[in-house]
Tab-separated table of C-alpha atoms in Angstrom:
chain	number	residue	atom	x	y	z
A	1	MET	CA	5.313	194.035	51.529
A	2	ARG	CA	7.291	195.856	52.916
A	3	THR	CA	11.047	195.708	51.896
A	4	ASP	CA	12.674	199.503	53.690
A	5	SER	CA	15.976	199.217	54.269
A	6	SER	CA	16.465	199.211	58.050
A	7	PRO	CA	19.539	201.913	59.984
A	8	GLY	CA	21.449	198.206	60.777
A	9	ASN	CA	22.031	195.285	62.725
A	10	LEU	CA	20.787	196.166	65.960
A	11	PRO	CA	23.425	195.406	68.934
A	12	ALA	CA	23.856	193.685	71.133
A	13	ARG	CA	21.599	193.522	74.247
A	14	GLU	CA	22.099	195.675	77.320
A	15	HIS	CA	20.398	197.402	80.084
A	16	LEU	CA	19.952	200.641	79.401
A	17	PRO	CA	21.576	203.577	80.239
A	18	ALA	CA	20.527	206.099	82.281
A	19	GLY	CA	19.800	209.770	80.690
A	20	ASN	CA	18.609	213.265	81.924
A	21	ALA	CA	16.503	212.459	85.462
A	22	GLY	CA	13.714	214.474	83.387
A	23	THR	CA	13.858	212.088	80.344
A	24	PRO	CA	11.304	208.735	81.105
A	25	VAL	CA	12.523	205.410	81.091
A	26	LEU	CA	8.717	204.289	79.639
A	27	ASP	CA	6.841	205.780	78.033
A	28	VAL	CA	3.041	203.615	78.063
A	29	VAL	CA	0.427	205.144	74.809
A	30	ILE	CA	-3.125	204.228	75.312
A	31	PRO	CA	-4.802	204.033	71.722
A	32	VAL	CA	-8.263	205.846	71.430
A	33	TYR	CA	-11.172	206.200	69.330
A	34	ASN	CA	-14.195	207.852	70.896
A	35	GLU	CA	-13.549	206.867	74.202
A	36	GLU	CA	-14.963	209.776	75.949
A	37	LYS	CA	-16.516	208.646	78.717
A	38	ASP	CA	-13.211	205.936	79.552
A	39	LEU	CA	-10.480	208.382	78.782
A	40	GLN	CA	-9.940	210.668	81.454
A	41	PRO	CA	-10.507	207.741	84.923
A	42	CYS	CA	-8.563	204.943	82.830
A	43	VAL	CA	-5.434	207.669	82.795
A	44	MET	CA	-6.045	208.211	86.774
A	45	ARG	CA	-5.763	205.028	87.351
A	46	LEU	CA	-2.946	204.133	84.988
A	47	LEU	CA	-0.863	207.488	86.481
A	48	GLU	CA	-1.998	206.154	90.384
A	49	HIS	CA	-0.286	202.525	89.194
A	50	LEU	CA	2.442	203.689	88.445
A	51	ALA	CA	3.468	207.040	91.094
A	52	ARG	CA	2.767	203.526	93.057
A	53	THR	CA	4.558	200.845	91.791
A	54	PHE	CA	6.715	202.495	88.917
A	55	PRO	CA	10.489	203.545	90.330
A	56	TYR	CA	11.883	205.434	87.460
A	57	ALA	CA	10.370	207.908	85.283
A	58	PHE	CA	7.789	207.421	82.870
A	59	ARG	CA	5.359	209.103	80.343
A	60	ILE	CA	1.339	208.321	79.412
A	61	THR	CA	0.828	208.530	75.847
A	62	ILE	CA	-2.715	209.587	74.796
A	63	ALA	CA	-2.871	208.755	70.563
A	64	ASP	CA	-6.456	209.570	69.943
A	65	ASN	CA	-6.909	208.126	66.572
A	66	ALA	CA	-9.325	210.242	64.448
A	67	SER	CA	-11.615	210.700	67.527
A	68	THR	CA	-15.294	212.364	66.355
A	69	ASP	CA	-16.146	213.207	69.997
A	70	THR	CA	-15.071	215.251	73.176
A	71	THR	CA	-11.987	213.140	73.632
A	72	PRO	CA	-9.701	215.020	71.771
A	73	GLN	CA	-11.013	217.647	74.298
A	74	VAL	CA	-10.570	215.156	77.106
A	75	ALA	CA	-6.820	214.894	76.292
A	76	ALA	CA	-5.674	218.599	76.137
A	77	ARG	CA	-7.382	219.090	79.878
A	78	LEU	CA	-5.565	215.654	81.056
A	79	GLU	CA	-2.503	216.941	79.599
A	80	SER	CA	-2.479	220.911	80.919
A	81	GLN	CA	-2.893	219.430	84.403
A	82	ILE	CA	-1.082	216.203	84.118
A	83	PRO	CA	3.076	216.761	83.801
A	84	GLU	CA	3.384	212.658	82.499
A	85	VAL	CA	0.795	213.397	80.236
A	86	ARG	CA	1.247	214.190	76.705
A	87	SER	CA	-1.269	213.607	73.911
A	88	PHE	CA	-1.499	213.314	69.630
A	89	ARG	CA	-3.702	213.465	67.570
A	90	LEU	CA	-4.332	211.722	64.417
A	91	GLU	CA	-6.239	212.552	61.656
A	92	GLN	CA	-6.269	208.807	59.962
A	93	LYS	CA	-8.309	205.571	61.938
A	94	GLY	CA	-5.871	202.574	62.482
A	95	ARG	CA	-4.260	200.911	65.898
A	96	GLY	CA	-1.127	200.432	64.348
A	97	ARG	CA	-0.960	204.011	62.564
A	98	ALA	CA	-0.980	205.482	66.087
A	99	LEU	CA	1.115	203.460	67.815
A	100	ARG	CA	3.847	203.530	65.449
A	101	THR	CA	3.594	207.123	64.449
A	102	VAL	CA	4.172	207.420	69.118
A	103	TRP	CA	6.979	204.854	68.919
A	104	SER	CA	8.659	206.433	66.342
A	105	ALA	CA	8.289	210.108	67.958
A	106	SER	CA	9.020	208.970	71.430
A	107	ASP	CA	12.180	209.434	73.265
A	108	ALA	CA	11.261	206.720	75.655
A	109	PRO	CA	14.468	203.642	75.643
A	110	VAL	CA	10.988	201.432	76.517
A	111	LEU	CA	7.665	202.083	75.041
A	112	ALA	CA	4.394	200.415	75.660
A	113	TYR	CA	0.994	200.328	74.601
A	114	MET	CA	-2.087	199.198	76.528
A	115	ASP	CA	-6.031	199.094	75.466
A	116	VAL	CA	-8.330	201.648	77.749
A	117	ASP	CA	-10.409	199.629	79.129
A	118	LEU	CA	-8.052	198.199	81.273
A	119	SER	CA	-8.656	194.529	81.051
A	120	THR	CA	-5.259	193.589	82.179
A	121	ASP	CA	-4.445	193.517	85.684
A	122	LEU	CA	-2.321	196.242	85.731
A	123	ASN	CA	-0.098	194.861	88.237
A	124	ALA	CA	1.851	192.480	85.191
A	125	LEU	CA	2.578	195.893	83.393
A	126	LEU	CA	6.223	195.782	86.091
A	127	PRO	CA	7.070	192.759	84.401
A	128	LEU	CA	6.144	193.034	81.092
A	129	VAL	CA	8.598	196.034	80.872
A	130	ALA	CA	10.925	195.110	83.227
A	131	PRO	CA	13.403	192.504	80.996
A	132	LEU	CA	13.111	195.416	78.256
A	133	ILE	CA	14.692	197.613	80.614
A	134	SER	CA	17.470	195.190	81.648
A	135	GLY	CA	18.130	193.507	78.489
A	136	HIS	CA	17.148	190.271	79.469
A	137	SER	CA	14.752	191.359	75.732
A	138	ASP	CA	13.794	192.529	72.809
A	139	LEU	CA	10.070	192.784	73.168
A	140	ALA	CA	7.193	191.898	75.898
A	141	ILE	CA	3.453	190.985	75.875
A	142	GLY	CA	1.091	190.091	77.778
A	143	SER	CA	-0.986	186.810	77.406
A	144	ARG	CA	-4.543	185.724	78.209
A	145	LEU	CA	-3.238	182.079	77.196
A	146	ALA	CA	-0.669	181.454	79.026
A	147	ARG	CA	-1.266	178.429	81.995
A	148	SER	CA	-0.989	180.695	85.287
A	149	SER	CA	-3.069	182.841	83.076
A	150	ARG	CA	-6.997	184.220	84.733
A	151	VAL	CA	-9.296	185.279	82.580
A	152	VAL	CA	-13.175	185.909	82.820
A	153	ARG	CA	-14.459	186.665	79.137
A	154	GLY	CA	-17.280	184.435	77.231
A	155	ALA	CA	-17.263	181.214	75.339
A	156	LYS	CA	-17.113	183.381	71.769
A	157	ARG	CA	-14.422	185.132	72.696
A	158	GLU	CA	-12.401	182.725	74.022
A	159	PHE	CA	-13.198	180.109	70.832
A	160	ILE	CA	-12.192	183.041	68.225
A	161	SER	CA	-8.798	184.116	70.432
A	162	ARG	CA	-7.961	180.164	70.426
A	163	THR	CA	-8.872	179.253	66.523
A	164	TYR	CA	-6.433	182.514	65.600
A	165	ASN	CA	-3.532	181.922	67.433
A	166	LEU	CA	-3.854	178.109	66.233
A	167	ILE	CA	-3.632	179.402	63.111
A	168	LEU	CA	-0.636	181.434	63.643
A	169	ARG	CA	0.945	178.978	64.591
A	170	GLY	CA	0.005	176.260	61.463
A	171	SER	CA	0.033	178.454	58.973
A	172	LEU	CA	3.033	181.189	60.028
A	173	GLN	CA	4.941	178.845	62.354
A	174	ALA	CA	4.498	181.064	65.461
A	175	ARG	CA	5.614	180.094	68.566
A	176	PHE	CA	4.251	183.016	70.869
A	177	SER	CA	1.135	182.236	72.308
A	178	ASP	CA	-0.697	185.250	72.504
A	179	ALA	CA	-0.857	188.137	70.121
A	180	GLN	CA	-3.557	190.227	70.358
A	181	CYS	CA	-3.852	191.135	74.092
A	182	GLY	CA	-3.576	194.786	73.901
A	183	PHE	CA	-0.316	195.287	76.633
A	184	LYS	CA	2.974	194.920	74.860
A	185	ALA	CA	5.577	196.763	75.095
A	186	ILE	CA	8.964	196.722	72.257
A	187	ARG	CA	12.592	198.819	73.081
A	188	ARG	CA	12.898	201.658	71.513
A	189	ASP	CA	15.971	200.519	68.727
A	190	VAL	CA	14.258	197.632	67.988
A	191	ALA	CA	11.315	200.026	67.060
A	192	GLN	CA	13.557	202.301	65.102
A	193	VAL	CA	14.573	198.594	62.657
A	194	LEU	CA	11.675	196.408	63.024
A	195	LEU	CA	8.746	199.102	62.813
A	196	PRO	CA	9.590	200.841	59.275
A	197	LEU	CA	8.757	196.513	57.748
A	198	VAL	CA	5.719	196.087	59.593
A	199	GLU	CA	2.700	197.652	56.725
A	200	ASP	CA	-0.739	197.021	58.253
A	201	THR	CA	-1.548	200.044	60.017
A	202	GLY	CA	-4.798	198.010	61.714
A	203	TRP	CA	-5.539	195.915	63.982
A	204	PHE	CA	-3.018	192.796	62.315
A	205	PHE	CA	-0.058	195.005	63.143
A	206	ASP	CA	0.252	193.650	66.413
A	207	THR	CA	0.981	190.492	65.329
A	208	GLU	CA	2.969	191.208	62.486
A	209	MET	CA	5.080	193.562	64.639
A	210	LEU	CA	5.703	190.247	66.425
A	211	VAL	CA	5.590	187.265	63.590
A	212	LEU	CA	8.485	189.705	61.648
A	213	ALA	CA	10.481	190.565	65.242
A	214	GLU	CA	10.777	186.622	65.927
A	215	ARG	CA	11.054	184.987	62.527
A	216	ALA	CA	14.613	187.838	62.868
A	217	GLY	CA	15.699	186.463	65.671
A	218	LEU	CA	15.413	188.288	69.297
A	219	ARG	CA	13.833	187.368	71.850
A	220	ILE	CA	9.966	187.574	72.664
A	221	HIS	CA	8.773	187.257	76.830
A	222	GLU	CA	5.446	187.002	77.402
A	223	VAL	CA	4.150	187.861	81.092
A	224	PRO	CA	1.169	185.311	82.192
A	225	VAL	CA	-1.451	188.123	83.021
A	226	ASP	CA	-5.185	188.916	84.651
A	227	TRP	CA	-7.804	189.888	82.105
A	228	VAL	CA	-11.965	190.849	82.224
A	229	ASP	CA	-13.447	191.334	79.209
A	230	ASP	CA	-15.305	194.506	78.242
A	231	PRO	CA	-18.693	193.846	77.753
A	232	ASN	CA	-18.855	196.922	76.344
A	233	SER	CA	-16.816	195.979	73.252
A	234	THR	CA	-18.429	196.873	70.223
A	235	VAL	CA	-15.866	195.051	67.589
A	236	HIS	CA	-17.092	193.873	64.253
A	237	ILE	CA	-15.506	190.133	64.675
A	238	VAL	CA	-15.894	189.028	61.088
A	239	LYS	CA	-14.219	192.112	59.679
A	240	THR	CA	-11.109	192.052	61.531
A	241	ALA	CA	-11.546	188.621	61.250
A	242	THR	CA	-11.490	189.013	57.810
A	243	ASP	CA	-8.741	191.523	57.613
A	244	ASP	CA	-6.484	189.459	60.146
A	245	LEU	CA	-6.668	186.393	57.987
A	246	LYS	CA	-5.611	188.113	54.617
A	247	GLY	CA	-2.466	189.922	56.798
A	248	VAL	CA	-1.536	186.084	57.115
A	249	TRP	CA	-1.789	185.391	54.027
A	250	ARG	CA	0.549	188.541	52.651
A	251	VAL	CA	2.890	188.191	55.452
A	252	GLY	CA	3.221	184.294	54.897
A	253	ARG	CA	3.957	184.562	51.050
A	254	ALA	CA	6.686	187.228	51.760
A	255	LEU	CA	7.913	184.617	54.468
A	256	ALA	CA	7.782	182.299	52.192
A	257	THR	CA	9.677	184.133	49.164
A	258	GLY	CA	12.619	186.153	50.969
A	259	SER	CA	12.024	189.910	50.112
A	260	LEU	CA	11.691	190.444	53.815
A	261	PRO	CA	15.574	191.632	55.302
A	262	LEU	CA	15.123	189.997	58.983
A	263	ASP	CA	19.301	189.198	58.635
A	264	ARG	CA	19.101	193.133	58.913
A	265	ILE	CA	16.934	193.349	62.461
A	266	ALA	CA	19.346	190.194	63.654
A	267	ARG	CA	20.475	190.780	67.174
A	268	PRO	CA	24.216	188.620	67.869
A	269	PHE	CA	23.732	187.392	71.239
A	270	GLY	CA	25.867	187.563	74.535
A	271	ASP	CA	27.952	185.478	76.271
A	272	ASP	CA	26.343	183.219	74.312
A	273	PRO	CA	28.576	179.953	73.801
A	274	ARG	CA	26.670	179.634	70.788
A	275	GLU	CA	28.732	182.224	69.444
A	276	GLY	CA	32.381	180.358	70.564
A	277	ASP	CA	34.694	178.284	67.600
A	278	LEU	CA	33.598	174.377	68.349
A	279	THR	CA	35.661	172.326	66.169
A	280	ASP	CA	34.722	168.970	64.808
A	281	VAL	CA	30.952	169.512	65.488
A	282	PRO	CA	29.201	170.651	62.972
A	283	LYS	CA	26.976	173.207	63.337
A	284	GLY	CA	22.803	172.891	62.851
A	285	LEU	CA	23.527	168.866	61.804
A	286	ALA	CA	20.052	167.569	62.751
A	287	ARG	CA	17.358	170.469	62.081
A	288	GLN	CA	19.802	169.900	58.917
A	289	LEU	CA	18.595	166.480	58.671
A	290	VAL	CA	15.062	166.644	59.233
A	291	GLY	CA	14.876	168.954	57.369
A	292	PHE	CA	16.676	167.161	55.244
A	293	CYS	CA	14.509	164.031	55.358
A	294	VAL	CA	11.128	165.918	55.021
A	295	VAL	CA	12.369	167.674	51.247
A	296	GLY	CA	13.549	164.033	50.531
A	297	ALA	CA	10.532	162.244	51.535
A	298	LEU	CA	7.995	165.023	49.419
A	299	SER	CA	10.533	164.763	46.810
A	300	THR	CA	10.277	160.944	46.333
A	301	LEU	CA	7.419	160.980	45.962
A	302	PHE	CA	6.973	163.821	43.657
A	303	TYR	CA	9.097	162.591	41.562
A	304	LEU	CA	7.335	158.794	41.206
A	305	LEU	CA	4.457	160.286	40.249
A	306	LEU	CA	5.857	162.332	37.527
A	307	TYR	CA	7.635	158.603	36.609
A	308	SER	CA	4.462	156.902	36.605
A	309	GLY	CA	3.364	159.595	34.595
A	310	PHE	CA	5.986	160.250	31.804
A	311	ARG	CA	6.351	156.392	31.011
A	312	THR	CA	2.747	156.058	29.751
A	313	PHE	CA	4.179	158.091	26.711
A	314	SER	CA	8.345	157.361	26.912
A	315	GLY	CA	10.671	154.833	27.896
A	316	SER	CA	12.194	154.074	31.467
A	317	GLN	CA	15.549	156.309	30.503
A	318	ILE	CA	13.597	158.904	29.196
A	319	ALA	CA	10.787	159.072	31.745
A	320	ASN	CA	13.495	158.754	34.712
A	321	ALA	CA	15.527	161.339	33.728
A	322	LEU	CA	12.750	164.722	32.645
A	323	ALA	CA	11.280	162.859	36.923
A	324	LEU	CA	14.697	163.653	38.263
A	325	LEU	CA	15.498	167.232	36.387
A	326	VAL	CA	11.802	168.605	37.566
A	327	SER	CA	12.321	166.735	41.116
A	328	ALA	CA	15.673	167.566	41.421
A	329	VAL	CA	14.669	171.692	40.267
A	330	ALA	CA	12.354	171.511	43.538
A	331	ASN	CA	14.362	169.556	45.969
A	332	THR	CA	17.174	172.378	45.383
A	333	ALA	CA	14.854	175.511	46.189
A	334	ALA	CA	12.474	173.419	49.250
A	335	ASN	CA	16.861	172.493	50.361
A	336	ARG	CA	17.809	176.102	50.614
A	337	ARG	CA	14.880	177.348	52.096
A	338	LEU	CA	13.857	175.022	54.121
A	339	THR	CA	16.913	172.601	55.231
A	340	PHE	CA	19.458	175.282	55.213
A	341	GLY	CA	17.918	178.716	56.017
A	342	VAL	CA	19.088	180.221	52.803
A	343	ARG	CA	17.004	183.335	52.221
A	344	GLY	CA	16.042	185.978	49.341
A	345	LYS	CA	17.073	185.887	45.353
A	346	GLY	CA	21.111	185.798	46.155
A	347	GLY	CA	22.728	182.957	44.623
A	348	ALA	CA	19.467	181.110	43.602
A	349	MET	CA	21.033	181.010	40.455
A	350	ARG	CA	24.504	179.687	41.174
A	351	HIS	CA	22.556	176.852	43.472
A	352	GLN	CA	20.208	175.524	41.474
A	353	ALA	CA	23.434	175.100	38.532
A	354	GLN	CA	25.157	173.631	41.393
A	355	GLY	CA	21.753	171.302	41.711
A	356	LEU	CA	21.983	170.064	38.280
A	357	VAL	CA	25.059	168.875	39.320
A	358	VAL	CA	24.576	166.476	41.836
A	359	PHE	CA	21.029	165.570	39.635
A	360	GLY	CA	23.330	164.318	37.196
A	361	ILE	CA	24.800	162.241	39.790
A	362	GLY	CA	21.866	160.752	40.818
A	363	LEU	CA	21.178	160.286	36.701
A	364	ALA	CA	24.073	158.882	36.622
A	365	LEU	CA	23.030	156.150	39.929
A	366	THR	CA	19.590	155.780	38.282
A	367	SER	CA	20.543	155.298	35.005
A	368	GLY	CA	23.037	152.764	35.535
A	369	SER	CA	20.371	150.432	37.942
A	370	LEU	CA	17.648	150.613	35.256
A	371	ALA	CA	20.186	149.683	32.729
A	372	ALA	CA	20.641	146.372	35.505
A	373	LEU	CA	18.101	146.093	35.654
A	374	ASN	CA	16.880	146.012	32.162
A	375	ALA	CA	20.178	143.581	31.095
A	376	ALA	CA	18.785	141.258	33.333
A	377	THR	CA	14.956	141.232	32.933
A	378	SER	CA	13.558	141.940	28.573
A	379	ASP	CA	10.192	143.162	29.878
A	380	PRO	CA	10.565	144.029	33.602
A	381	ALA	CA	7.000	144.870	36.249
A	382	HIS	CA	6.231	148.032	37.053
A	383	SER	CA	6.663	147.557	40.184
A	384	THR	CA	10.162	146.293	40.116
A	385	GLU	CA	10.571	149.502	37.790
A	386	LEU	CA	10.169	151.243	40.832
A	387	ALA	CA	11.751	149.553	44.069
A	388	VAL	CA	14.873	149.535	41.995
A	389	LEU	CA	14.915	153.723	41.944
A	390	ILE	CA	13.554	153.332	45.464
A	391	ALA	CA	16.733	151.984	46.672
A	392	ALA	CA	18.859	153.754	43.779
A	393	ASN	CA	16.731	156.913	45.059
A	394	LEU	CA	17.802	156.525	48.653
A	395	ALA	CA	21.536	155.966	48.304
A	396	ALA	CA	21.353	159.366	45.539
A	397	THR	CA	20.192	160.898	48.411
A	398	VAL	CA	22.823	160.197	51.093
A	399	LEU	CA	24.799	161.781	48.382
A	400	ARG	CA	23.326	164.850	47.217
A	401	PHE	CA	23.053	166.014	50.771
A	402	LEU	CA	27.035	165.525	51.546
A	403	LEU	CA	27.432	167.431	48.353
A	404	PHE	CA	24.490	170.179	49.228
A	405	ARG	CA	26.131	171.114	53.312
A	406	ALA	CA	29.647	170.440	52.345
A	407	TRP	CA	29.703	172.923	48.673
A	408	VAL	CA	26.567	174.715	47.482
A	409	PHE	CA	24.914	175.378	50.419
A	410	PRO	CA	28.600	175.230	52.975
A	411	ASP	CA	27.999	177.059	56.088
A	412	GLN	CA	30.121	180.962	56.206
A	413	ARG	CA	32.123	181.237	59.295
A	414	ASP	CA	34.123	184.224	60.054
A	415	ASP	CA	37.116	184.030	61.909
A	416	SER	CA	38.055	187.492	61.870
A	417	PRO	CA	36.914	188.673	64.928
A	418	SER	CA	34.470	192.490	65.317
A	419	THR	CA	32.590	194.727	67.122
A	420	VAL	CA	29.261	195.958	67.555
A	421	ILE	CA	28.798	199.313	68.631
A	422	ALA	CA	25.994	201.239	68.050
A	423	SER	CA	24.148	204.783	68.985
A	424	HIS	CA	21.726	206.098	68.215
A	425	THR	CA	22.020	209.605	67.857
A	426	PRO	CA	18.224	210.943	67.514
A	427	SER	CA	16.862	213.944	69.666
A	428	SER	CA	16.947	211.871	72.529
A	429	PRO	CA	20.209	211.496	74.896
A	430	THR	CA	19.002	208.857	76.708
A	431	TYR	CA	19.390	205.981	74.512
A	432	ALA	CA	23.124	205.011	73.278
A	433	THR	CA	24.162	201.352	73.074
A	434	ALA	CA	28.047	199.559	72.196
A	435	ALA	CA	28.594	196.673	72.986
A	436	ALA	CA	31.185	197.375	74.842
A	437	THR	CA	31.076	200.709	77.618
A	438	SER	CA	31.368	201.585	81.059
A	439	PRO	CA	29.338	201.116	83.845
A	440	GLN	CA	25.984	202.754	84.087
A	441	PRO	CA	24.658	205.134	86.109
A	442	PRO	CA	21.057	204.229	88.113
A	443	LEU	CA	18.131	204.666	85.656
A	444	PRO	CA	16.166	207.859	86.895
A	445	GLN	CA	14.186	208.815	88.452
A	446	ARG	CA	10.347	210.117	88.382
A	447	PRO	CA	10.323	213.887	88.553
A	448	THR	CA	9.636	215.074	90.727
A	449	ALA	CA	9.639	218.907	90.081
A	450	PRO	CA	6.108	220.291	87.983
A	451	ARG	CA	6.211	220.653	84.409
A	452	THR	CA	4.925	224.716	82.468
A	453	PRO	CA	1.273	223.267	80.426
A	454	TYR	CA	1.461	224.274	77.437
A	455	ASP	CA	-0.849	223.465	74.341
A	456	THR	CA	-2.133	220.111	73.005
A	457	ALA	CA	-0.189	219.318	70.313
A	458	ARG	CA	-2.686	217.955	67.014
A	459	PHE	CA	-0.685	216.881	63.519
A	460	ARG	CA	-1.432	215.109	60.447
A	461	ALA	CA	0.609	212.979	59.158
A	462	GLY	CA	1.399	215.668	56.155
A	463	GLU	CA	2.705	217.325	59.036
A	464	ALA	CA	4.250	214.562	60.588
A	465	ALA	CA	6.852	214.538	57.395
A	466	ASP	CA	7.568	218.074	57.162
A	467	ARG	CA	8.260	218.264	60.682
A	468	THR	CA	6.152	220.884	61.298
A	469	TRP	CA	5.063	219.094	64.429
A	470	GLY	CA	5.814	221.686	67.142
A	471	ASP	CA	6.087	219.864	70.501
A	472	ALA	CA	9.685	220.721	71.435
A	473	THR	CA	9.544	218.109	73.929
A	474	MET	CA	8.805	214.364	71.738
A	475	GLN	CA	10.191	215.542	68.005
A	476	LEU	CA	8.299	213.635	65.521
A	477	GLN	CA	9.995	211.921	63.110
A	478	ALA	CA	8.630	211.321	60.108
A	479	VAL	CA	6.403	208.246	59.481
A	480	ARG	CA	5.966	207.055	56.433
A	481	PRO	CA	2.892	210.235	55.189
A	482	HIS	CA	1.708	207.549	52.433
A	483	ASP	CA	-0.272	205.270	54.587
A	484	HIS	CA	-3.236	205.319	54.434
A	485	ASP	CA	-6.196	202.395	54.552
A	486	ASN	CA	-8.449	202.023	51.311
A	487	HIS	CA	-11.191	200.705	54.092
A	488	ASP	CA	-13.252	202.273	57.015
A	489	ASP	CA	-12.492	200.896	60.498
A	490	HIS	CA	-14.681	199.757	62.722
A	491	GLU	CA	-12.091	200.418	65.598
A	492	SER	CA	-13.272	200.423	69.192
A	493	ARG	CA	-11.737	199.937	73.024
A	494	ASN	CA	-10.940	195.914	73.605
A	495	ALA	CA	-9.440	194.825	70.037
A	496	ARG	CA	-10.553	191.015	70.828
């Protein structure tokens, strides 16, 4: 899992400011691989829809994903004939690689993509991007699993899609409903800091991006869509599913170990009451109590199993001390991550040392209880010992929570006022965001003047890194030229 540093924390969301009249607000990317027959009808249908319904300037970008048929020639012809169309040529396969490359090169403040077969009803496009333009949300996805969605597809694909999303909910605690729908959008400022953390270059790219965005606290807007399955899809379902499960394991492991700098992607709230300083109201107390109780119950069970094991070859006091020591280390680590939300390795040793002090207090309570029991009877039953230890551990648990909350993992409050200002100054003058700015003019309208035709831009990953790509309209930034695939991707239209 990549841990590349991001440019910095995101500022508060605002309505996108306008730039030059000819700069597009929306850039819709269509990843294609050997789509010589469907590409032109798709582009023309999308172009007609946007020209008729979308009130701002837009661009359609064809991301040719190492096609081996005449798809590049079709894309070049469309680009030369239609002012709103651009085409990119990549020499390596992978839908995720194509999206990251084109999105990183685009100057539009809102970036979207859709499958070339246009399985999703285009009437959902404006509702998809509107929350991003208004500043309400950071990402937007089409959902085929929403209650109001209308979907036509076979039972096999329906089962696979729902099973996959259930796996995401159970393993990665994902709350979005549909990770695989080829109909998504993201704000450009979010993409700049989020995409460097996304490792996958294939079909799992969407899922990884959404999981990281959700864990970072970004807002994901879901739009119910009408969707009709493409009967000619040639996706290799088994291989794609295997790669996705590998991706779930990789992302889950990175999240569990805290190796991702998700705090750098965090965005402050706007006018949110949670920003106010509330007195005499513990922060997150209910959530922490639930987490602590769950961890405590599991730790107590773990402790009792350890005690029973150690008791077979040692006395009650030694068995109690060993079991409590091992379970205390595990308990501190679990509470650190799950109850109090502390991620990463920073301060882990200090927290464990403080946890051992708390362990000492618990040891004193449980050892004192065992001593009192042995003083009362010379040969207590094992069940009696366990009952006494459970009671003593309950008292130690209450004390442990109070010490954890007030001493080991206290709330970090910053009372100093702060102003968040961020400015994006790459090649585009379109996008600049600040926490406090003057009112913005209306968003630009579609340009009506024709564009001078020019040749189709073709580039490779190495050319992108060397900044030798020559399209003056969209300056390509270096996008991790070391990306490569170790296996053949079986790409086709209609991912799921």
